[in-house]
Short mmCIF file of C-alpha atoms in Angstrom, two decimals:
data_model
loop_
_atom_site.label_atom_id
_atom_site.label_comp_id
_atom_site.label_asym_id
_atom_site.label_seq_id
_atom_site.Cartn_x
_atom_site.Cartn_y
_atom_site.Cartn_z
CA MET T 1 -0.16 -0.11 -0.03
CA GLU T 2 1.42 3.70 -0.97
CA THR T 3 1.98 5.07 2.34
CA LEU T 4 1.38 9.02 2.85
CA THR T 5 4.17 9.94 4.47
CA GLU T 6 7.71 8.58 5.37
CA PRO T 7 8.40 8.79 9.21
CA ARG T 8 11.73 10.79 9.75
CA ALA T 9 13.74 7.79 11.20
CA ALA T 10 17.09 8.81 10.14
CA GLY T 11 18.41 8.62 13.40
CA LEU T 12 17.87 5.09 14.86
CA THR T 13 19.30 4.18 18.23
CA GLU T 14 22.00 1.45 18.46
CA GLY T 15 20.53 -1.94 17.37
CA GLY T 16 18.10 -0.25 14.76
CA ALA T 17 15.47 0.87 17.65
CA LEU T 18 13.90 3.91 16.96
CA LEU T 19 12.61 4.27 20.81
CA ARG T 20 14.78 3.22 23.75
CA VAL T 21 13.66 3.47 27.45
CA GLU T 22 16.31 2.71 29.45
CA HIS T 23 15.89 2.00 33.09
CA VAL T 24 14.02 5.23 33.27
CA ALA T 25 12.36 6.21 36.53
CA LEU T 26 9.88 9.28 36.86
CA GLY T 27 8.15 11.15 39.59
CA TYR T 28 6.54 14.52 40.57
CA GLU T 29 6.27 16.43 43.87
CA THR T 30 3.13 16.59 45.86
CA GLN T 31 1.94 18.21 48.95
CA ASP T 32 3.46 15.32 50.80
CA GLY T 33 6.78 15.36 49.08
CA PHE T 34 8.32 13.49 45.88
CA HIS T 35 6.10 10.69 44.64
CA LEU T 36 8.08 8.23 42.47
CA ALA T 37 5.36 6.80 40.11
CA VAL T 38 7.59 4.86 37.79
CA GLY T 39 10.75 2.88 38.67
CA ASP T 40 13.46 1.46 36.45
CA ILE T 41 11.62 0.89 33.24
CA SER T 42 13.11 -0.47 30.12
CA PHE T 43 12.24 -1.53 26.51
CA GLU T 44 12.90 -0.80 22.95
CA LEU T 45 10.60 -0.16 20.11
CA ALA T 46 11.08 -0.40 16.48
CA ALA T 47 10.30 1.52 13.57
CA ARG T 48 6.35 1.37 12.70
CA GLU T 49 5.82 -1.23 15.99
CA LYS T 50 2.99 -0.75 17.99
CA LEU T 51 3.25 -0.67 21.60
CA VAL T 52 0.26 -0.94 24.09
CA VAL T 53 1.23 -0.10 27.84
CA ILE T 54 -1.63 -1.65 30.02
CA GLY T 55 -2.42 -1.39 33.79
CA PRO T 56 -4.90 -0.36 36.09
CA SER T 57 -5.55 3.52 36.95
CA GLY T 58 -2.65 4.99 39.02
CA GLY T 59 -0.32 2.29 37.85
CA GLY T 60 1.86 5.17 36.10
CA LYS T 61 0.86 4.97 32.29
CA SER T 62 0.43 8.31 31.87
CA THR T 63 3.79 9.20 34.02
CA LEU T 64 5.25 6.94 31.59
CA LEU T 65 3.83 8.55 28.30
CA LYS T 66 4.86 12.10 29.76
CA GLY T 67 8.31 10.84 30.37
CA ILE T 68 8.63 9.39 26.74
CA ALA T 69 6.95 12.84 25.17
CA GLY T 70 9.53 15.07 27.36
CA LEU T 71 7.19 16.68 29.24
CA LEU T 72 8.40 15.09 32.55
CA PRO T 73 12.04 14.67 33.25
CA ALA T 74 13.63 11.41 34.09
CA VAL T 75 15.08 11.35 37.69
CA ALA T 76 16.88 8.14 36.41
CA GLY T 77 17.84 6.59 33.31
CA ARG T 78 17.21 7.86 29.85
CA VAL T 79 14.54 8.29 26.97
CA VAL T 80 16.33 7.74 23.55
CA VAL T 81 14.40 9.00 20.52
CA GLY T 82 15.73 8.56 17.22
CA GLY T 83 19.42 8.84 18.15
CA ARG T 84 18.69 11.82 20.64
CA ALA T 85 18.92 10.95 23.96
CA SER T 86 16.71 12.83 26.86
CA PRO T 87 15.46 15.11 24.15
CA PRO T 88 12.84 17.98 24.89
CA PRO T 89 9.23 17.86 23.92
CA GLY T 90 9.11 18.29 20.17
CA PRO T 91 7.04 17.73 16.87
CA ASP T 92 8.86 14.05 16.67
CA ARG T 93 6.45 12.83 19.42
CA ALA T 94 2.91 13.86 19.16
CA VAL T 95 0.65 13.37 21.86
CA VAL T 96 -3.24 12.55 22.04
CA PHE T 97 -4.86 12.80 25.41
CA GLN T 98 -7.94 11.34 26.37
CA GLU T 99 -9.61 14.71 27.38
CA PHE T 100 -12.09 16.07 24.76
CA ASP T 101 -11.22 19.63 25.62
CA GLN T 102 -7.48 19.17 24.33
CA LEU T 103 -8.56 21.33 21.32
CA PHE T 104 -8.60 25.27 21.01
CA ALA T 105 -12.13 26.19 21.68
CA TRP T 106 -11.87 29.68 19.56
CA ARG T 107 -10.32 27.91 16.61
CA THR T 108 -12.01 26.04 13.68
CA VAL T 109 -11.04 22.36 13.27
CA LEU T 110 -9.12 23.15 10.43
CA ASP T 111 -7.44 26.00 12.27
CA ASN T 112 -6.77 23.50 15.30
CA VAL T 113 -4.98 21.14 12.99
CA ALA T 114 -2.88 23.64 10.93
CA TYR T 115 -1.76 25.63 14.28
CA PRO T 116 1.10 23.43 15.31
CA LEU T 117 2.00 22.97 11.48
CA ARG T 118 2.53 26.67 11.60
CA VAL T 119 4.26 26.74 15.06
CA ASN T 120 6.88 24.27 13.30
CA GLY T 121 7.44 26.73 10.34
CA ALA T 122 5.25 25.76 7.62
CA SER T 123 3.59 28.56 5.75
CA ARG T 124 0.00 29.12 6.33
CA ALA T 125 -0.82 28.04 2.66
CA GLU T 126 1.10 24.68 3.62
CA ALA T 127 -0.42 24.43 7.00
CA ALA T 128 -3.83 24.53 5.36
CA GLU T 129 -3.17 22.01 2.79
CA ARG T 130 -1.98 19.64 4.99
CA ALA T 131 -4.51 19.95 7.51
CA ARG T 132 -7.08 19.76 5.04
CA SER T 133 -5.74 16.23 3.93
CA PHE T 134 -5.62 14.70 7.05
CA LEU T 135 -9.05 15.93 8.00
CA GLU T 136 -10.17 14.05 4.86
CA LEU T 137 -8.40 10.82 6.23
CA MET T 138 -10.36 11.13 9.33
CA HIS T 139 -13.64 11.88 7.44
CA LEU T 140 -13.72 15.31 8.72
CA GLY T 141 -13.53 17.22 5.78
CA PRO T 142 -17.18 18.55 6.03
CA ALA T 143 -16.48 19.62 9.68
CA ALA T 144 -13.48 21.85 8.70
CA HIS T 145 -14.93 25.10 9.55
CA ARG T 146 -16.70 24.26 12.62
CA HIS T 147 -15.61 24.66 16.42
CA PRO T 148 -14.97 21.95 19.15
CA HIS T 149 -18.14 22.69 20.84
CA GLU T 150 -19.92 21.61 17.57
CA LEU T 151 -18.60 18.25 17.54
CA SER T 152 -19.31 14.91 19.33
CA GLY T 153 -16.47 13.52 21.50
CA GLY T 154 -15.60 10.90 18.74
CA MET T 155 -15.24 13.63 16.13
CA LYS T 156 -12.84 15.72 18.84
CA GLN T 157 -10.46 12.88 19.10
CA ARG T 158 -10.65 12.52 15.36
CA VAL T 159 -9.49 16.19 14.92
CA ALA T 160 -6.95 15.40 17.77
CA ILE T 161 -5.50 12.46 16.14
CA ALA T 162 -5.43 14.54 12.81
CA ARG T 163 -3.46 17.09 14.35
CA ALA T 164 -0.96 14.64 15.66
CA LEU T 165 -0.35 12.71 12.59
CA ALA T 166 -0.16 16.16 10.35
CA LEU T 167 3.10 16.71 12.14
CA GLU T 168 4.78 13.81 10.61
CA PRO T 169 6.00 12.44 14.18
CA LEU T 170 8.43 9.50 14.83
CA VAL T 171 6.28 8.23 17.67
CA LEU T 172 2.51 9.02 18.02
CA LEU T 173 1.76 8.91 21.86
CA MET T 174 -1.78 8.19 23.07
CA ASP T 175 -3.09 8.26 26.55
CA GLU T 176 -6.52 6.29 26.85
CA PRO T 177 -7.59 8.41 23.63
CA PHE T 178 -10.69 6.35 23.49
CA GLY T 179 -11.48 5.85 27.02
CA SER T 180 -14.51 8.18 27.44
CA LEU T 181 -16.21 7.18 24.23
CA ASP T 182 -18.91 4.70 23.87
CA ALA T 183 -18.13 1.20 22.89
CA ILE T 184 -19.45 1.46 19.25
CA THR T 185 -17.50 4.60 18.71
CA ARG T 186 -14.63 3.36 20.35
CA THR T 187 -14.35 0.09 18.24
CA ARG T 188 -14.88 2.50 14.87
CA LEU T 189 -11.96 4.63 15.95
CA GLN T 190 -9.69 1.59 16.85
CA ARG T 191 -10.08 0.36 13.30
CA GLU T 192 -9.43 3.80 11.93
CA LEU T 193 -6.36 4.01 14.02
CA LEU T 194 -5.21 0.98 12.91
CA ALA T 195 -5.84 1.95 9.28
CA LEU T 196 -3.89 5.30 9.35
CA LEU T 197 -1.04 3.74 11.06
CA GLU T 198 -0.73 1.42 8.14
CA ARG T 199 -0.92 4.35 5.62
CA THR T 200 1.38 6.64 7.67
CA GLU T 201 3.70 4.29 9.17
CA VAL T 202 4.16 5.88 12.30
CA THR T 203 5.35 4.11 15.55
CA LEU T 204 2.88 4.07 18.25
CA VAL T 205 2.91 3.76 21.96
CA PHE T 206 -0.86 3.49 23.56
CA VAL T 207 -1.93 3.56 26.87
CA THR T 208 -4.97 2.18 28.10
CA HIS T 209 -6.30 -0.10 31.04
CA SER T 210 -8.62 -1.97 28.59
CA ILE T 211 -7.03 -5.70 27.62
CA ASP T 212 -9.22 -6.02 24.61
CA GLU T 213 -8.12 -2.59 23.42
CA ALA T 214 -4.55 -3.85 23.76
CA LEU T 215 -5.02 -6.61 21.58
CA VAL T 216 -6.72 -5.06 18.98
CA LEU T 217 -4.19 -2.18 18.59
CA GLY T 218 -0.80 -3.50 19.74
CA ASP T 219 2.38 -5.63 18.30
CA ARG T 220 3.33 -6.07 21.89
CA VAL T 221 1.78 -5.31 25.15
CA ALA T 222 3.96 -3.95 28.14
CA VAL T 223 2.01 -4.92 31.78
CA LEU T 224 2.98 -2.56 34.25
CA THR T 225 3.07 -3.64 37.95
CA THR T 226 -0.04 -2.27 39.95
CA HIS T 227 1.23 -0.01 42.58
CA ALA T 228 3.76 2.74 42.31
CA PRO T 229 6.54 2.80 41.60
CA SER T 230 5.55 0.81 38.83
CA THR T 231 7.77 -1.38 36.54
CA VAL T 232 7.26 -3.70 33.58
CA ARG T 233 5.98 -7.10 34.63
CA GLU T 234 6.00 -8.65 31.53
CA LEU T 235 6.50 -7.46 27.68
CA VAL T 236 3.90 -9.72 25.77
CA ASP T 237 4.03 -10.41 21.89
CA ILE T 238 0.91 -10.49 20.36
CA ARG T 239 1.62 -10.01 16.90
CA GLY T 240 -0.64 -12.41 14.37
CA VAL T 241 -3.26 -12.59 17.22
CA GLY T 242 -6.18 -11.72 14.62
CA GLY T 243 -9.48 -10.70 15.50
CA ARG T 244 -11.79 -10.87 18.70
CA ASP T 245 -13.07 -14.54 17.38
CA THR T 246 -9.62 -16.14 16.72
CA PRO T 247 -8.27 -18.84 19.12
CA ALA T 248 -4.96 -16.77 19.56
CA TYR T 249 -7.36 -14.07 21.06
CA ALA T 250 -9.08 -16.29 23.31
CA GLU T 251 -5.83 -17.63 24.89
CA LEU T 252 -4.02 -14.21 25.29
CA ARG T 253 -6.92 -12.34 27.02
CA PRO T 254 -6.94 -14.27 30.35
CA ARG T 255 -3.14 -14.59 30.02
CA LEU T 256 -2.79 -10.81 30.29
CA ARG T 257 -5.65 -10.84 32.86
CA ALA T 258 -3.72 -13.34 34.82
CA LEU T 259 -0.74 -10.92 34.88
CA LEU T 260 -2.39 -7.98 36.24
CA THR T 261 -4.14 -9.77 38.91
CA HIS T 262 -1.11 -11.76 39.64
CA ALA T 263 0.88 -8.58 39.95
CA GLU T 264 -1.88 -6.90 42.06
CA GLU T 265 -2.12 -9.80 44.34
CA ALA T 266 1.54 -10.23 44.83
CA GLU T 267 2.00 -6.85 45.93
CA ASP T 268 -0.78 -6.73 48.14
CA ALA T 269 0.70 -9.78 49.69
CA ASP T 270 4.20 -7.88 50.01
CA GLY T 271 2.27 -5.19 51.92
CA LEU T 272 0.81 -7.58 54.43
CA ALA T 273 4.12 -9.40 55.14
#
């Protein structure tokens, strides 16, 4: 299939990986002092690979994503993206959040997608043309001149995805972007996302607490431990699983659930010891 754009993957890290997370620990200040949310996490991701990070709420998934995006500095270890160690936030890592209000309320759909392109140096005409092309990909062409308050939740997330992909990022980071949508819309957007990733060949890191979503979207699943500071309990390869009605899907679903359940039970037992 002809791709819409080639990822800017000239600077792969050693071993051919596009993204390397090396013994990373992340945390933040609270009223009670410093809270270590993520501790000693390591993995690497090849170009065009899809990694889903799964775990319960409060398990450090979003914190890890912010660390990869450069929004939260690591207190230990490093993130290497396209050969650059600990890079600051930039268009090589586009982020889509769960919240519907991540769009600029005063800008039209077209302007929302074009704005980050202008910030990164595109002319007004270039930004508008590219924004329109990605809106068409997301079936949003007729909504180009609407404002966010005129859109459904699913349409807002389509705009956010179009805006992220228009930047031609090396890595697309998605933090439970479909978590607040109804089941039908969520399933439809999962299918659309997979089709878009095939066309754009972008590398994906996707955070969710849904085992089914992980099995649908991922090549590999990183199962995080339950309590902070979280680590990767296991990396599970799920390539070739197929649809929800396949035997492989039926086998992997309880395995992922058991990993999550066992991690929680083990940590609760440690706390009681």
